[in-house]
Short mmCIF file of N, CA and C and ligand atoms in Angstrom, two decimals:
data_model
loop_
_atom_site.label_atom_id
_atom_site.label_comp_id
_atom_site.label_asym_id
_atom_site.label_seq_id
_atom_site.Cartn_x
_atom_site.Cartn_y
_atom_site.Cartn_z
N UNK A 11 144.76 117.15 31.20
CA UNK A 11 143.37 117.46 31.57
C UNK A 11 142.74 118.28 30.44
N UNK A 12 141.34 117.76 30.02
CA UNK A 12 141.36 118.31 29.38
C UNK A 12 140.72 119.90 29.38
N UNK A 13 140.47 120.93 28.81
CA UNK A 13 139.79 122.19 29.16
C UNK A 13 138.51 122.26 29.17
N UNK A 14 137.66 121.84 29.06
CA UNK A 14 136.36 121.33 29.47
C UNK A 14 136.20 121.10 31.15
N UNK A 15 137.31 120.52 31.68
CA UNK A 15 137.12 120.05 32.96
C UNK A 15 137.57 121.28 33.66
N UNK A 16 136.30 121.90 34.29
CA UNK A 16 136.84 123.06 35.11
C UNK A 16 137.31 122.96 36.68
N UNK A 17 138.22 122.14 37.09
CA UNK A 17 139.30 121.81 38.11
C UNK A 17 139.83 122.54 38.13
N UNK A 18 140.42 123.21 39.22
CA UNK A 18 141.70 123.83 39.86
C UNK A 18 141.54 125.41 39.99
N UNK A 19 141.50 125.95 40.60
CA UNK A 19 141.45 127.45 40.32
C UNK A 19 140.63 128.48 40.98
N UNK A 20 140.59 129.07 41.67
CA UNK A 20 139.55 129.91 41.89
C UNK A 20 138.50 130.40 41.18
N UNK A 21 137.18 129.16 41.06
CA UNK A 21 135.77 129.58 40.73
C UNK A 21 135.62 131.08 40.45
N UNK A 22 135.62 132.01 41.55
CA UNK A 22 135.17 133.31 41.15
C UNK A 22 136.27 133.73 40.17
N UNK A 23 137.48 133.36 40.19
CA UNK A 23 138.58 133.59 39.15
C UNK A 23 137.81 133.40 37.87
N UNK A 24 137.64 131.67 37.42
CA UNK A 24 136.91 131.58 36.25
C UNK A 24 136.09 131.99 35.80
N UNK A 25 134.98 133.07 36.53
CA UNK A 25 133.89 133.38 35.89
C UNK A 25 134.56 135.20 35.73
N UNK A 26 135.29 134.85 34.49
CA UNK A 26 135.46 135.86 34.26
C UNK A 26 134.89 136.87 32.99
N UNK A 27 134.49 138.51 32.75
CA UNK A 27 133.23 138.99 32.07
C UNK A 27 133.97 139.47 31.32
N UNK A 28 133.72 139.06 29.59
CA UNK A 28 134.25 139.96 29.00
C UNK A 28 133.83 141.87 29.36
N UNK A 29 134.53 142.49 29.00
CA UNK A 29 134.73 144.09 29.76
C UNK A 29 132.94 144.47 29.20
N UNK A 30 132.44 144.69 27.87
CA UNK A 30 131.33 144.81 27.84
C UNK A 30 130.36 144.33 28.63
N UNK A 31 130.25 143.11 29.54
CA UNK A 31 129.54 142.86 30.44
C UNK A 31 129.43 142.96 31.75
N UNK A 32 130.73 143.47 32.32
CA UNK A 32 131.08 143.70 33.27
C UNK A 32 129.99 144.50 34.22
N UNK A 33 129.72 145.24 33.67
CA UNK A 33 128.62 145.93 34.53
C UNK A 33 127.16 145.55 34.95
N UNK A 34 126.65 143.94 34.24
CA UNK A 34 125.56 143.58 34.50
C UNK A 34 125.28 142.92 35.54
N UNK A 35 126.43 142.87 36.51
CA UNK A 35 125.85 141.96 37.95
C UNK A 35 126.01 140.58 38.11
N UNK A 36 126.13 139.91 38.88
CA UNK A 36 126.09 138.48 39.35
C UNK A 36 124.96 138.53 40.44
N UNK A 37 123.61 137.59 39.29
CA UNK A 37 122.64 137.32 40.13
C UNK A 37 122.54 135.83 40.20
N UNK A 38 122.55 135.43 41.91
CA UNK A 38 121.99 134.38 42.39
C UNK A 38 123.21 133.59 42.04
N UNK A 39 124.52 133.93 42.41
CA UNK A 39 125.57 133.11 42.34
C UNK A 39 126.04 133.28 43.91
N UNK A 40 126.15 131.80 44.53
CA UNK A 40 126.38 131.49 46.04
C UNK A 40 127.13 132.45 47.01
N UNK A 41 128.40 132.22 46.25
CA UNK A 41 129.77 132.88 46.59
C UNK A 41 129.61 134.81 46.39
N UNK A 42 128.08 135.16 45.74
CA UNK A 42 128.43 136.75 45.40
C UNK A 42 127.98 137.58 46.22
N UNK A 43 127.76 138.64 46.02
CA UNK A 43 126.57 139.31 46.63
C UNK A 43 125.68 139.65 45.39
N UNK A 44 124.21 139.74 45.70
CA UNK A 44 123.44 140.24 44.36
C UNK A 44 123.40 141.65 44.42
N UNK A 45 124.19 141.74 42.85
CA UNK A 45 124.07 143.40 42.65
C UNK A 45 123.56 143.53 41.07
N UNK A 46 123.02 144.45 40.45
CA UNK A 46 122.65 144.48 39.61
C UNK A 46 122.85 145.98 39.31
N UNK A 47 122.91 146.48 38.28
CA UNK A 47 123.09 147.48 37.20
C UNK A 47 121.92 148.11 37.08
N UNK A 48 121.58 149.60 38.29
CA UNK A 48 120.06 149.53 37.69
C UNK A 48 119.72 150.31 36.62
N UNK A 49 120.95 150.63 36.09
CA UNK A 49 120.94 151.01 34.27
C UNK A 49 119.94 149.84 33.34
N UNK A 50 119.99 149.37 33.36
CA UNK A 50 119.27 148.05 33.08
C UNK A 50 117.68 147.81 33.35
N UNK A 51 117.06 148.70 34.06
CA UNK A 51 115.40 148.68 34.53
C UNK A 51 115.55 149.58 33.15
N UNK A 52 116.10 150.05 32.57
CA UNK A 52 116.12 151.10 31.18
C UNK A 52 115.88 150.09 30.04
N UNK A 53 116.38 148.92 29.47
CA UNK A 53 116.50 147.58 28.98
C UNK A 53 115.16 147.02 28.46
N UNK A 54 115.18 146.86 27.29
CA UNK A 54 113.88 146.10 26.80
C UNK A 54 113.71 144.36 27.62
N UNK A 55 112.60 144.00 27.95
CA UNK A 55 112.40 143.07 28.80
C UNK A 55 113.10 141.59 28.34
N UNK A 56 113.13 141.68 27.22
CA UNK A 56 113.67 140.78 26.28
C UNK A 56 115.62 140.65 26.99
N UNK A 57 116.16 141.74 26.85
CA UNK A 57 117.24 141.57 27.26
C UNK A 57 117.61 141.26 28.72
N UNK A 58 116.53 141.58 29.70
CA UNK A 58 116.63 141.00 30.83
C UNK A 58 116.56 140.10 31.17
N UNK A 59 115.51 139.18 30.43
CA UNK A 59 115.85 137.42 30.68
C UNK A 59 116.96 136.86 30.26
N UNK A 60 117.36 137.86 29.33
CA UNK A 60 118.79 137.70 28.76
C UNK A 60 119.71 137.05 29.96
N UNK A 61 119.78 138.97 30.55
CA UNK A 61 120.41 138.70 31.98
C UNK A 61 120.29 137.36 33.06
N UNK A 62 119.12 137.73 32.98
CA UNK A 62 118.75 135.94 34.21
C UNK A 62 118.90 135.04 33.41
N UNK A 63 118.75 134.85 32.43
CA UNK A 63 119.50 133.77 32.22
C UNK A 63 120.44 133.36 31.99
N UNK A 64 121.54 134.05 31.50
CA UNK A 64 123.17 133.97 31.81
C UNK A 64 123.83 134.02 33.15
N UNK A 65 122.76 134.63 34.29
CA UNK A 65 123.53 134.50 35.54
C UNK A 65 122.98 132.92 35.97
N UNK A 66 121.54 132.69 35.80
CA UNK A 66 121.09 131.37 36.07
C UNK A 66 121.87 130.25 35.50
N UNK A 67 122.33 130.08 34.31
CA UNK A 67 123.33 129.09 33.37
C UNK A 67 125.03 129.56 34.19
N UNK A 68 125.03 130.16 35.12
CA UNK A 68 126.42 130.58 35.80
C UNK A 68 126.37 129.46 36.85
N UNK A 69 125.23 129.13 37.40
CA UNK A 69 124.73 128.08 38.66
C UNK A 69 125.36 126.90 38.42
N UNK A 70 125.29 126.17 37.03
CA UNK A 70 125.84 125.07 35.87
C UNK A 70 127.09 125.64 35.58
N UNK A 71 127.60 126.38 34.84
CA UNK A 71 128.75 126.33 34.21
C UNK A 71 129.05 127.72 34.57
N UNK A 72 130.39 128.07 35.21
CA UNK A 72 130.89 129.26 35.67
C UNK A 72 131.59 129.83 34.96
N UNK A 73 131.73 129.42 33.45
CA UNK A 73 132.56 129.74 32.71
C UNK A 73 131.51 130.34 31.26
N UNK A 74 132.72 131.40 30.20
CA UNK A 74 132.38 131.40 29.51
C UNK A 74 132.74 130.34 28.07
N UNK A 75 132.71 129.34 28.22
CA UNK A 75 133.15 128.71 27.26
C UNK A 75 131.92 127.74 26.47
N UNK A 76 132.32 127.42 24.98
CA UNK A 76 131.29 127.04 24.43
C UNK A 76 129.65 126.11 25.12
N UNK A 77 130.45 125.68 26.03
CA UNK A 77 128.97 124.42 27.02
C UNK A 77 128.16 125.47 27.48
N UNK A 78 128.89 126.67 27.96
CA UNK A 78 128.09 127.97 28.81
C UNK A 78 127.07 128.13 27.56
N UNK A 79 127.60 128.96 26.36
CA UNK A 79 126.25 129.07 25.58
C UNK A 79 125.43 128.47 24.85
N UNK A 80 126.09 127.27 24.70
CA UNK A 80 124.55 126.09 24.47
C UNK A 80 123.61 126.73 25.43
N UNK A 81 123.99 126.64 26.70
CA UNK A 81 122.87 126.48 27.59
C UNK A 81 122.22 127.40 27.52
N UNK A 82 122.59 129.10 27.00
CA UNK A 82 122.24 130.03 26.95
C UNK A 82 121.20 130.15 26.21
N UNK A 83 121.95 129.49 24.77
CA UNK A 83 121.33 129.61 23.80
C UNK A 83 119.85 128.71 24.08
N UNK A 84 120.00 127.94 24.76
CA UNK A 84 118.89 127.05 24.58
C UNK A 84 117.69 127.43 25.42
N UNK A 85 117.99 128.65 26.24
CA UNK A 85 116.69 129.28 26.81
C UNK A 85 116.55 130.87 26.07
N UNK A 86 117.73 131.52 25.25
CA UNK A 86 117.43 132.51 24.77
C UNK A 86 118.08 132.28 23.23
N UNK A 87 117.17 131.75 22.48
CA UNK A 87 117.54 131.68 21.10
C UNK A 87 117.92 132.64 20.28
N UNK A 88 117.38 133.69 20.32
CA UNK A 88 118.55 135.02 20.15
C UNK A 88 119.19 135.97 21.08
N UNK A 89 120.01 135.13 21.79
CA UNK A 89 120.26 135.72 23.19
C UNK A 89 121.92 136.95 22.59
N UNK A 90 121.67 136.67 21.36
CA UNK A 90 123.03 137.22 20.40
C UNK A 90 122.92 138.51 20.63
N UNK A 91 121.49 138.70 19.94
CA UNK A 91 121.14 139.98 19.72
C UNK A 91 120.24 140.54 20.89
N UNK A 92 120.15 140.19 21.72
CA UNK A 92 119.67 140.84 22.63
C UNK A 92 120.74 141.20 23.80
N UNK A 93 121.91 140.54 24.05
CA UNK A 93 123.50 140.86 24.04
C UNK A 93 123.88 142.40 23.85
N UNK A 94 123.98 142.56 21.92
CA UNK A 94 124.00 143.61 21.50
C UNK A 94 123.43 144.84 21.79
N UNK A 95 122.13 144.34 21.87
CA UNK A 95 121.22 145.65 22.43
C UNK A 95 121.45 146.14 24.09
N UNK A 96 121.97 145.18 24.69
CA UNK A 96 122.61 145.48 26.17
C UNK A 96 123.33 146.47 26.09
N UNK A 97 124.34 146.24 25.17
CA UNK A 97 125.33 147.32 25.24
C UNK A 97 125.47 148.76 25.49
N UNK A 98 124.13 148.83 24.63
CA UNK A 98 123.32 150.58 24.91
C UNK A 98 122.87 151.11 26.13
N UNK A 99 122.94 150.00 26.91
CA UNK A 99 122.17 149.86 28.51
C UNK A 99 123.27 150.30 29.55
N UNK A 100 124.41 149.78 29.52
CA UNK A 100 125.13 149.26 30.77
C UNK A 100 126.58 150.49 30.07
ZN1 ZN B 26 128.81 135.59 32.73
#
């Protein structure tokens, strides 16, 4: 099989955060509860669509693996550096 095909496993297992992100919440994922970091109303607005949109691209792909940030990338074109600047936040 190949690793692309995300079969077998406990979903909430796979969506797993690297430790720097850990603290930003799972918004609008079925299985969660919505919680959010309200360290983060601190956050330039820029990095918050950040946020929604990495939890929104979670809806599609529950994983972090390369397909996840195409998709990322393709609604936050420097979603790199606005990442970075999270860090100061959370
Ligand atoms: Zn994530």
């Amino acid at each position: 099989m190949s690793p692309h095909a995300a079969g077998g496993g406990d979903p909430a297992a796979a969506h797993h955060h690297p430790s720097h992100e850990n603290a930003l919440g799972e918004l609008f994922l079925p299985d969660r509860t919505d919680t959010l970091n309200l360290n983060l109303v601190k956050a330039p607005p820029a990095c918050l669509d950040y946020v929604i949109i990495h939890e929104l691209c979670h809806i599609k792909v529950r994983h972090h693996g390369p397909d996840f940030w195409r998709m990322v990338s393709r609604y936050r074109p420097d979603y790199l550096s606005e990442r970075r600047q999270l860090k100061h936040y959370t």
